[in-house]
Short mmCIF file of N, CA and C in Angstrom, two decimals:
data_model
loop_
_atom_site.label_atom_id
_atom_site.label_comp_id
_atom_site.label_asym_id
_atom_site.label_seq_id
_atom_site.Cartn_x
_atom_site.Cartn_y
_atom_site.Cartn_z
N MET A 4 -5.01 -6.36 13.21
CA MET A 4 -3.97 -5.40 12.67
C MET A 4 -3.65 -4.51 13.85
N GLY A 5 -2.50 -4.07 13.78
CA GLY A 5 -1.95 -3.13 14.72
C GLY A 5 -2.16 -1.82 14.60
N GLY A 6 -1.67 -0.88 15.39
CA GLY A 6 -1.75 0.62 15.19
C GLY A 6 -1.05 1.14 14.12
N GLY A 7 0.01 0.47 13.64
CA GLY A 7 0.90 0.90 12.52
C GLY A 7 0.05 0.82 11.36
N ASP A 8 -0.82 -0.22 11.23
CA ASP A 8 -1.55 -0.29 10.02
C ASP A 8 -2.66 0.82 9.98
N VAL A 9 -3.17 1.19 10.97
CA VAL A 9 -4.18 2.28 11.03
C VAL A 9 -3.43 3.52 10.53
N VAL A 10 -2.18 3.78 11.03
CA VAL A 10 -1.38 4.99 10.70
C VAL A 10 -1.07 4.97 9.19
N LEU A 11 -0.76 3.83 8.73
CA LEU A 11 -0.30 3.72 7.27
C LEU A 11 -1.58 3.97 6.49
N ARG A 12 -2.77 3.29 6.79
CA ARG A 12 -4.02 3.66 6.07
C ARG A 12 -4.27 5.03 5.93
N ARG A 13 -4.28 5.68 7.11
CA ARG A 13 -4.58 7.02 7.18
C ARG A 13 -3.58 7.98 6.41
N LEU A 14 -2.36 7.65 6.36
CA LEU A 14 -1.34 8.41 5.85
C LEU A 14 -1.49 8.21 4.33
N VAL A 15 -1.77 7.11 3.86
CA VAL A 15 -1.94 6.73 2.39
C VAL A 15 -3.11 7.60 1.98
N ALA A 16 -4.20 7.46 2.52
CA ALA A 16 -5.45 8.21 2.03
C ALA A 16 -5.42 9.63 2.11
N GLY A 17 -4.63 10.11 3.26
CA GLY A 17 -4.56 11.58 3.34
C GLY A 17 -3.55 12.12 2.27
N LEU A 18 -2.60 11.37 1.87
CA LEU A 18 -1.55 11.83 0.90
C LEU A 18 -2.48 11.75 -0.49
N ALA A 19 -3.21 10.75 -0.77
CA ALA A 19 -3.88 10.69 -1.92
C ALA A 19 -4.84 11.99 -2.13
N ALA A 20 -5.57 12.39 -0.97
CA ALA A 20 -6.45 13.43 -0.90
C ALA A 20 -5.61 14.81 -1.38
N ILE A 21 -4.52 14.87 -0.74
CA ILE A 21 -3.70 16.04 -1.02
C ILE A 21 -3.31 16.13 -2.48
N VAL A 22 -2.86 15.05 -2.88
CA VAL A 22 -2.18 15.00 -4.33
C VAL A 22 -3.36 15.10 -5.23
N LEU A 23 -4.54 14.62 -5.05
CA LEU A 23 -5.71 14.79 -5.99
C LEU A 23 -6.16 16.20 -5.91
N VAL A 24 -6.10 16.95 -4.89
CA VAL A 24 -6.50 18.33 -4.81
C VAL A 24 -5.52 19.09 -5.69
N ALA A 25 -4.23 18.82 -5.47
CA ALA A 25 -3.12 19.55 -6.27
C ALA A 25 -3.33 19.21 -7.79
N GLU A 26 -3.65 18.04 -8.09
CA GLU A 26 -3.82 17.73 -9.49
C GLU A 26 -5.04 18.38 -10.05
N ALA A 27 -6.09 18.53 -9.33
CA ALA A 27 -7.31 19.29 -9.75
C ALA A 27 -6.96 20.66 -9.94
N ALA A 28 -6.19 21.22 -9.18
CA ALA A 28 -5.92 22.68 -9.31
C ALA A 28 -4.92 22.82 -10.67
N VAL A 29 -4.17 22.05 -10.75
CA VAL A 29 -3.23 22.11 -11.97
C VAL A 29 -4.06 21.91 -13.37
N LEU A 30 -4.91 20.91 -13.25
CA LEU A 30 -5.68 20.61 -14.47
C LEU A 30 -6.66 21.83 -14.76
N VAL A 31 -7.30 22.19 -13.75
CA VAL A 31 -8.16 23.49 -13.92
C VAL A 31 -7.27 24.83 -14.55
N LEU A 32 -6.26 24.94 -14.00
CA LEU A 32 -5.30 26.07 -14.49
C LEU A 32 -4.94 25.79 -15.94
N VAL A 33 -4.49 24.65 -16.28
CA VAL A 33 -4.20 24.33 -17.66
C VAL A 33 -5.35 24.53 -18.58
N HIS A 34 -6.49 24.06 -18.04
CA HIS A 34 -7.67 24.24 -19.13
C HIS A 34 -8.09 25.79 -19.16
N ILE A 35 -7.86 26.57 -18.12
CA ILE A 35 -8.09 27.94 -18.17
C ILE A 35 -7.16 28.65 -19.38
N VAL A 36 -5.89 28.20 -19.16
CA VAL A 36 -4.78 28.84 -20.15
C VAL A 36 -5.23 28.35 -21.47
N LEU A 37 -5.65 27.01 -21.64
CA LEU A 37 -5.89 26.52 -23.03
C LEU A 37 -7.17 27.33 -23.60
N GLY A 38 -8.34 27.53 -22.64
CA GLY A 38 -9.36 28.12 -23.14
C GLY A 38 -9.24 29.61 -23.55
N ARG A 39 -8.28 30.30 -22.79
CA ARG A 39 -7.92 31.61 -23.08
C ARG A 39 -6.99 31.69 -24.39
N THR A 40 -6.32 30.92 -24.47
CA THR A 40 -5.54 30.78 -25.75
C THR A 40 -6.21 30.59 -27.00
N THR A 41 -7.20 29.79 -26.86
CA THR A 41 -8.17 29.46 -27.87
C THR A 41 -9.05 30.66 -28.29
N ALA A 42 -9.44 31.25 -27.27
CA ALA A 42 -10.35 32.46 -27.57
C ALA A 42 -9.46 33.59 -28.04
N ASN A 43 -8.36 33.85 -27.46
CA ASN A 43 -7.49 34.87 -27.85
C ASN A 43 -6.99 34.85 -29.39
N GLN A 44 -6.61 33.68 -29.70
CA GLN A 44 -6.05 33.29 -31.08
C GLN A 44 -7.12 32.93 -32.18
N SER A 45 -8.30 33.06 -31.76
CA SER A 45 -9.61 32.63 -32.70
C SER A 45 -9.09 31.29 -33.38
N MET A 46 -8.63 30.36 -32.67
CA MET A 46 -8.31 29.13 -33.35
C MET A 46 -9.57 28.32 -33.61
N SER A 47 -9.70 27.60 -34.58
CA SER A 47 -10.67 26.66 -34.97
C SER A 47 -10.13 25.43 -35.55
N ILE A 48 -10.74 24.31 -35.33
CA ILE A 48 -10.41 23.03 -35.89
C ILE A 48 -11.60 22.60 -36.75
N ALA A 49 -11.25 22.57 -38.21
CA ALA A 49 -12.25 22.07 -39.09
C ALA A 49 -13.44 23.04 -39.02
N GLY A 50 -13.30 24.21 -38.82
CA GLY A 50 -14.49 25.33 -39.06
C GLY A 50 -15.30 25.35 -37.72
N SER A 51 -14.75 24.80 -36.64
CA SER A 51 -15.51 24.88 -35.38
C SER A 51 -15.47 26.25 -34.76
N ASP A 52 -16.40 26.64 -34.06
CA ASP A 52 -16.53 28.07 -33.54
C ASP A 52 -15.57 28.20 -32.38
N PRO A 53 -14.63 29.18 -32.49
CA PRO A 53 -13.63 29.26 -31.36
C PRO A 53 -14.34 29.67 -30.01
N ASP A 54 -15.41 30.34 -29.92
CA ASP A 54 -15.98 30.63 -28.84
C ASP A 54 -16.59 29.41 -28.01
N VAL A 55 -17.08 28.47 -28.84
CA VAL A 55 -17.61 27.22 -28.31
C VAL A 55 -16.46 26.40 -27.85
N MET A 56 -15.33 26.42 -28.63
CA MET A 56 -14.22 25.54 -28.26
C MET A 56 -13.58 26.07 -26.97
N SER A 57 -13.54 27.40 -26.69
CA SER A 57 -13.04 27.88 -25.44
C SER A 57 -13.96 27.61 -24.22
N LYS A 58 -15.28 27.75 -24.59
CA LYS A 58 -16.08 27.45 -23.50
C LYS A 58 -16.19 25.95 -23.14
N ALA A 59 -16.00 25.03 -24.08
CA ALA A 59 -15.90 23.71 -23.80
C ALA A 59 -14.69 23.27 -23.02
N THR A 60 -13.54 24.01 -23.46
CA THR A 60 -12.38 23.79 -22.67
C THR A 60 -12.46 24.18 -21.21
N TYR A 61 -13.10 25.33 -20.97
CA TYR A 61 -13.43 25.72 -19.56
C TYR A 61 -14.30 24.65 -18.85
N ALA A 62 -15.35 24.12 -19.47
CA ALA A 62 -16.29 23.23 -18.92
C ALA A 62 -15.45 21.86 -18.60
N MET A 63 -14.69 21.37 -19.60
CA MET A 63 -14.07 20.18 -19.32
C MET A 63 -12.95 20.45 -18.15
N GLY A 64 -12.31 21.53 -18.04
CA GLY A 64 -11.48 21.67 -16.96
C GLY A 64 -12.14 21.68 -15.62
N ALA A 65 -13.47 22.36 -15.49
CA ALA A 65 -14.26 22.43 -14.39
C ALA A 65 -14.70 21.03 -13.94
N GLY A 66 -15.13 20.28 -15.04
CA GLY A 66 -15.69 18.80 -14.82
C GLY A 66 -14.46 17.93 -14.20
N MET A 67 -13.23 18.15 -14.92
CA MET A 67 -12.30 17.23 -14.27
C MET A 67 -11.82 17.58 -12.89
N GLY A 68 -11.77 18.94 -12.70
CA GLY A 68 -11.39 19.45 -11.38
C GLY A 68 -12.50 18.98 -10.26
N ALA A 69 -13.74 19.09 -10.64
CA ALA A 69 -14.86 18.69 -9.69
C ALA A 69 -14.68 17.15 -9.35
N PHE A 70 -14.39 16.40 -10.35
CA PHE A 70 -14.23 14.90 -10.11
C PHE A 70 -13.09 14.63 -9.37
N LEU A 71 -12.04 15.28 -9.48
CA LEU A 71 -10.85 15.06 -8.67
C LEU A 71 -11.04 15.50 -7.25
N VAL A 72 -11.70 16.67 -7.09
CA VAL A 72 -12.08 17.09 -5.71
C VAL A 72 -12.88 16.03 -4.99
N LEU A 73 -13.89 15.55 -5.82
CA LEU A 73 -14.78 14.55 -5.20
C LEU A 73 -13.91 13.22 -4.72
N CYS A 74 -12.95 12.95 -5.55
CA CYS A 74 -12.14 11.81 -5.23
C CYS A 74 -11.28 12.07 -3.83
N ALA A 75 -10.85 13.22 -3.90
CA ALA A 75 -10.04 13.89 -2.68
C ALA A 75 -10.86 13.95 -1.43
N VAL A 76 -12.00 14.23 -1.56
CA VAL A 76 -13.00 14.25 -0.37
C VAL A 76 -13.27 12.93 0.04
N LEU A 77 -13.58 11.85 -0.73
CA LEU A 77 -13.72 10.58 -0.46
C LEU A 77 -12.50 10.01 0.28
N ALA A 78 -11.34 10.28 -0.17
CA ALA A 78 -10.08 9.75 0.34
C ALA A 78 -9.89 10.35 1.76
N ALA A 79 -10.25 11.77 1.86
CA ALA A 79 -10.01 12.49 3.10
C ALA A 79 -10.98 11.87 4.15
N VAL A 80 -12.18 11.63 3.74
CA VAL A 80 -13.28 11.03 4.69
C VAL A 80 -12.78 9.70 5.10
N ALA A 81 -12.28 8.85 4.25
CA ALA A 81 -11.66 7.50 4.74
C ALA A 81 -10.58 7.75 5.57
N ALA A 82 -9.65 8.77 5.37
CA ALA A 82 -8.44 8.99 6.26
C ALA A 82 -9.00 9.51 7.76
N LEU A 83 -9.85 10.33 7.62
CA LEU A 83 -10.30 10.88 8.92
C LEU A 83 -11.02 10.05 9.80
N GLY A 84 -11.96 9.24 9.29
CA GLY A 84 -12.73 8.38 9.85
C GLY A 84 -12.17 6.94 10.15
N ASP A 85 -11.08 6.62 9.42
CA ASP A 85 -10.42 5.31 9.28
C ASP A 85 -11.47 4.30 8.97
N ARG A 86 -12.34 4.61 7.88
CA ARG A 86 -13.37 3.71 7.36
C ARG A 86 -13.15 3.48 6.06
N SER A 87 -13.55 2.36 5.44
CA SER A 87 -13.56 2.10 4.11
C SER A 87 -14.58 2.98 3.39
N PRO A 88 -14.26 3.53 2.24
CA PRO A 88 -15.27 4.24 1.52
C PRO A 88 -16.46 3.27 1.20
N GLY A 89 -17.69 3.77 1.08
CA GLY A 89 -18.79 2.93 0.78
C GLY A 89 -18.73 2.51 -0.63
N ARG A 90 -19.85 1.80 -1.13
CA ARG A 90 -19.85 1.39 -2.44
C ARG A 90 -19.67 2.47 -3.51
N PHE A 91 -20.41 3.60 -3.35
CA PHE A 91 -20.27 4.72 -4.28
C PHE A 91 -18.83 5.22 -4.23
N GLY A 92 -18.33 5.44 -3.20
CA GLY A 92 -16.83 5.94 -3.03
C GLY A 92 -15.83 4.97 -3.64
N ARG A 93 -16.02 3.76 -3.41
CA ARG A 93 -15.12 2.81 -4.11
C ARG A 93 -15.27 2.83 -5.62
N VAL A 94 -16.50 2.91 -6.20
CA VAL A 94 -16.69 3.00 -7.52
C VAL A 94 -15.99 4.30 -8.11
N VAL A 95 -16.09 5.28 -7.46
CA VAL A 95 -15.53 6.57 -7.82
C VAL A 95 -14.04 6.56 -7.78
N LEU A 96 -13.49 5.96 -6.79
CA LEU A 96 -12.08 5.83 -6.67
C LEU A 96 -11.48 4.85 -7.60
N ILE A 97 -12.22 3.81 -7.91
CA ILE A 97 -11.83 2.86 -8.89
C ILE A 97 -11.77 3.57 -10.30
N THR A 98 -12.70 4.31 -10.60
CA THR A 98 -12.82 4.97 -11.86
C THR A 98 -11.64 5.87 -11.98
N ALA A 99 -11.37 6.55 -10.97
CA ALA A 99 -10.05 7.56 -10.95
C ALA A 99 -8.77 6.65 -11.18
N ALA A 100 -8.74 5.68 -10.52
CA ALA A 100 -7.42 4.74 -10.51
C ALA A 100 -7.34 4.19 -12.08
N VAL A 101 -8.45 3.78 -12.72
CA VAL A 101 -8.42 3.31 -14.04
C VAL A 101 -8.15 4.39 -15.03
N THR A 102 -8.74 5.62 -14.76
CA THR A 102 -8.38 6.78 -15.63
C THR A 102 -6.90 7.10 -15.52
N HIS A 103 -6.39 7.11 -14.25
CA HIS A 103 -4.94 7.51 -14.16
C HIS A 103 -3.94 6.45 -14.84
N GLY A 104 -4.52 5.21 -14.83
CA GLY A 104 -3.65 4.05 -15.58
C GLY A 104 -3.57 4.42 -16.97
N LEU A 105 -4.78 4.81 -17.59
CA LEU A 105 -4.83 5.00 -19.04
C LEU A 105 -4.12 6.26 -19.25
N LEU A 106 -4.16 7.23 -18.56
CA LEU A 106 -3.50 8.55 -18.74
C LEU A 106 -1.98 8.37 -18.58
N GLY A 107 -1.66 7.44 -17.79
CA GLY A 107 -0.15 7.14 -17.62
C GLY A 107 0.47 6.68 -18.85
N VAL A 108 -0.45 5.79 -19.54
CA VAL A 108 0.17 5.14 -20.82
C VAL A 108 0.28 6.16 -21.79
N LEU A 109 -0.82 6.97 -21.97
CA LEU A 109 -0.81 8.16 -22.97
C LEU A 109 0.36 9.26 -22.60
N ALA A 110 0.52 9.48 -21.30
CA ALA A 110 1.58 10.36 -20.91
C ALA A 110 2.94 10.02 -21.38
N VAL A 111 3.24 8.80 -21.31
CA VAL A 111 4.51 8.36 -21.81
C VAL A 111 4.85 8.76 -23.33
N VAL A 112 3.71 8.48 -24.01
CA VAL A 112 3.87 8.71 -25.54
C VAL A 112 3.74 10.18 -25.87
N LEU A 113 2.86 10.80 -25.21
CA LEU A 113 2.61 12.32 -25.50
C LEU A 113 3.41 13.28 -24.78
N VAL A 114 3.71 13.15 -23.66
CA VAL A 114 4.32 14.09 -22.83
C VAL A 114 5.72 13.75 -22.39
N GLY A 115 5.88 12.50 -21.82
CA GLY A 115 7.26 12.12 -21.39
C GLY A 115 7.07 11.32 -20.11
N TRP A 116 8.31 10.85 -19.64
CA TRP A 116 8.45 10.12 -18.48
C TRP A 116 8.10 10.82 -17.13
N ALA A 117 8.19 11.96 -17.00
CA ALA A 117 7.87 12.75 -15.75
C ALA A 117 6.40 12.78 -15.65
N ALA A 118 5.60 12.99 -16.74
CA ALA A 118 4.28 12.92 -16.69
C ALA A 118 3.74 11.48 -16.18
N PHE A 119 4.34 10.47 -16.78
CA PHE A 119 4.09 9.15 -16.49
C PHE A 119 4.19 8.90 -15.04
N ALA A 120 5.48 9.35 -14.55
CA ALA A 120 5.83 9.20 -13.04
C ALA A 120 4.66 9.78 -12.23
N ALA A 121 4.20 11.01 -12.59
CA ALA A 121 3.28 11.67 -11.77
C ALA A 121 1.99 10.96 -11.75
N THR A 122 1.47 10.55 -12.93
CA THR A 122 0.21 9.78 -12.96
C THR A 122 0.24 8.33 -12.35
N THR A 123 1.51 7.75 -12.54
CA THR A 123 1.53 6.48 -11.77
C THR A 123 1.60 6.59 -10.23
N LEU A 124 2.27 7.79 -9.78
CA LEU A 124 2.23 8.03 -8.33
C LEU A 124 0.68 8.21 -7.82
N ILE A 125 -0.06 8.86 -8.47
CA ILE A 125 -1.45 9.08 -8.04
C ILE A 125 -2.07 7.83 -8.31
N LEU A 126 -1.95 6.97 -9.24
CA LEU A 126 -2.49 5.64 -9.39
C LEU A 126 -2.24 4.84 -8.20
N CYS A 127 -0.85 4.76 -7.83
CA CYS A 127 -0.54 3.97 -6.68
C CYS A 127 -1.18 4.34 -5.40
N LEU A 128 -1.31 5.65 -5.23
CA LEU A 128 -1.99 6.19 -4.02
C LEU A 128 -3.40 5.74 -3.97
N LEU A 129 -4.13 5.79 -5.17
CA LEU A 129 -5.50 5.37 -5.18
C LEU A 129 -5.64 3.84 -4.86
N VAL A 130 -4.75 3.08 -5.60
CA VAL A 130 -4.93 1.65 -5.50
C VAL A 130 -4.63 1.25 -3.91
N LEU A 131 -3.45 1.86 -3.36
CA LEU A 131 -3.20 1.67 -1.99
C LEU A 131 -4.30 1.87 -1.21
N THR A 132 -4.93 3.06 -1.22
CA THR A 132 -6.02 3.52 -0.51
C THR A 132 -7.21 2.46 -0.51
N LEU A 133 -7.38 1.95 -1.81
CA LEU A 133 -8.51 1.06 -1.83
C LEU A 133 -8.19 -0.33 -1.34
N THR A 134 -6.89 -0.79 -1.43
CA THR A 134 -6.54 -2.06 -0.96
C THR A 134 -6.24 -2.11 0.52
N LEU A 135 -5.78 -1.12 1.09
CA LEU A 135 -5.62 -0.95 2.58
C LEU A 135 -6.88 -1.02 3.25
N TYR A 136 -7.88 -0.24 2.68
CA TYR A 136 -9.05 -0.35 3.46
C TYR A 136 -10.01 -1.51 3.15
N ALA A 137 -9.46 -2.37 2.21
CA ALA A 137 -10.27 -3.56 1.97
C ALA A 137 -9.68 -4.80 2.77
N ALA A 138 -8.64 -4.55 3.26
CA ALA A 138 -7.89 -5.64 4.08
C ALA A 138 -8.72 -5.82 5.37
N PRO A 139 -8.83 -7.13 5.84
CA PRO A 139 -9.59 -7.34 7.02
C PRO A 139 -8.92 -6.56 8.37
N ARG A 140 -9.87 -6.15 9.18
CA ARG A 140 -9.35 -5.48 10.34
C ARG A 140 -9.90 -6.05 11.63
N ASP A 141 -9.62 -5.65 12.77
CA ASP A 141 -10.13 -6.20 14.00
C ASP A 141 -11.74 -5.88 13.97
N GLY A 142 -12.54 -6.92 14.33
CA GLY A 142 -13.99 -6.65 14.22
C GLY A 142 -14.50 -6.61 12.79
N ALA A 143 -13.82 -7.12 12.05
CA ALA A 143 -14.32 -7.09 10.58
C ALA A 143 -15.55 -8.11 10.44
N GLY A 144 -16.21 -8.02 9.34
CA GLY A 144 -17.46 -8.84 9.20
C GLY A 144 -18.70 -8.14 9.56
N ASP A 145 -18.66 -6.78 9.66
CA ASP A 145 -19.78 -6.09 10.23
C ASP A 145 -20.73 -5.61 8.95
N GLY A 146 -20.49 -6.00 7.77
CA GLY A 146 -21.27 -5.65 6.62
C GLY A 146 -20.58 -4.65 5.96
N GLU A 147 -21.08 -3.38 5.88
CA GLU A 147 -20.60 -2.35 4.97
C GLU A 147 -19.03 -2.00 5.38
N GLY A 148 -18.31 -2.18 4.34
CA GLY A 148 -16.89 -1.86 4.40
C GLY A 148 -16.07 -2.96 5.14
N GLY A 149 -16.72 -3.80 5.74
CA GLY A 149 -15.82 -5.02 6.37
C GLY A 149 -15.76 -6.12 5.51
N VAL A 150 -15.04 -7.09 5.85
CA VAL A 150 -14.82 -8.31 5.08
C VAL A 150 -15.73 -9.37 5.64
N GLN A 151 -16.46 -10.04 4.95
CA GLN A 151 -17.39 -11.06 5.26
C GLN A 151 -16.56 -12.33 5.67
N PRO A 152 -17.04 -13.16 6.60
CA PRO A 152 -16.30 -14.42 6.94
C PRO A 152 -16.38 -15.44 5.64
N PRO A 153 -15.56 -16.30 5.54
CA PRO A 153 -15.50 -17.19 4.33
C PRO A 153 -16.77 -18.04 4.50
N PRO A 154 -17.31 -18.58 3.32
CA PRO A 154 -18.46 -19.47 3.39
C PRO A 154 -17.85 -20.85 3.76
N PRO A 155 -18.89 -21.72 4.30
CA PRO A 155 -18.51 -23.02 4.88
C PRO A 155 -17.97 -23.87 3.71
N PRO A 156 -17.13 -24.77 3.96
CA PRO A 156 -16.52 -25.67 2.77
C PRO A 156 -17.64 -26.47 2.06
N PRO A 157 -17.48 -26.74 0.86
CA PRO A 157 -18.58 -27.47 0.12
C PRO A 157 -18.61 -28.90 0.80
N ALA A 158 -19.74 -29.54 0.54
CA ALA A 158 -19.90 -30.95 0.97
C ALA A 158 -19.04 -31.74 -0.01
N ALA A 159 -18.58 -32.91 0.73
CA ALA A 159 -17.76 -33.91 0.00
C ALA A 159 -18.62 -34.69 -1.11
N TYR A 160 -18.13 -35.06 -2.11
CA TYR A 160 -18.79 -35.82 -3.15
C TYR A 160 -19.50 -36.90 -2.59
N GLY A 161 -20.90 -36.99 -2.87
CA GLY A 161 -21.71 -38.09 -2.44
C GLY A 161 -22.39 -37.87 -1.02
N GLU A 162 -22.03 -36.80 -0.37
CA GLU A 162 -22.66 -36.40 0.78
C GLU A 162 -24.06 -35.76 0.54
N LEU A 163 -24.88 -35.95 1.46
CA LEU A 163 -26.26 -35.36 1.30
C LEU A 163 -26.06 -33.90 1.89
N LYS A 164 -26.64 -32.96 1.26
CA LYS A 164 -26.73 -31.55 1.70
C LYS A 164 -28.08 -31.08 2.17
N PRO A 165 -28.23 -30.37 3.23
CA PRO A 165 -29.59 -29.92 3.68
C PRO A 165 -30.11 -29.05 2.63
N THR A 166 -31.41 -29.16 2.54
CA THR A 166 -32.07 -28.38 1.50
C THR A 166 -33.11 -27.35 2.17
N GLY A 167 -33.24 -27.29 3.52
CA GLY A 167 -34.04 -26.39 4.08
C GLY A 167 -33.48 -26.08 5.57
N PRO A 168 -34.28 -25.13 6.19
CA PRO A 168 -33.80 -24.75 7.56
C PRO A 168 -33.82 -25.79 8.62
#
């Protein structure tokens, strides 16, 4: 692969990191507003304690923000080092991509097409980051993050196969 591929990989991973940090900030802010509104209005659902509901809203916002910041850090590390995320990083980014796909479907129904476009943009950046770093590169086949060489072709029907070294 040429130098343009390296630039593309780094650009996509860097953009994904920036967008994920912005999304984390927006979601934390939304949860702070929702938690304060719940506490100030003494709202409850089916007799639930409003204080517990507002604290749970704050905790959910903090958890989602932390997860998105973790995803952003993993994407930024991939961009800065031009290396594929490790197994843990890939699992976290795949989880974020699947979550954004499901949220995109719900966003169309509940919020509208603008929210769908935003979640789909983030989904595309995550999937591109994962696929661009999974593509074979010069010197691939080194184990972690690289692509292994293809296995030898199977023996033809009726041929003997070696059973030992």
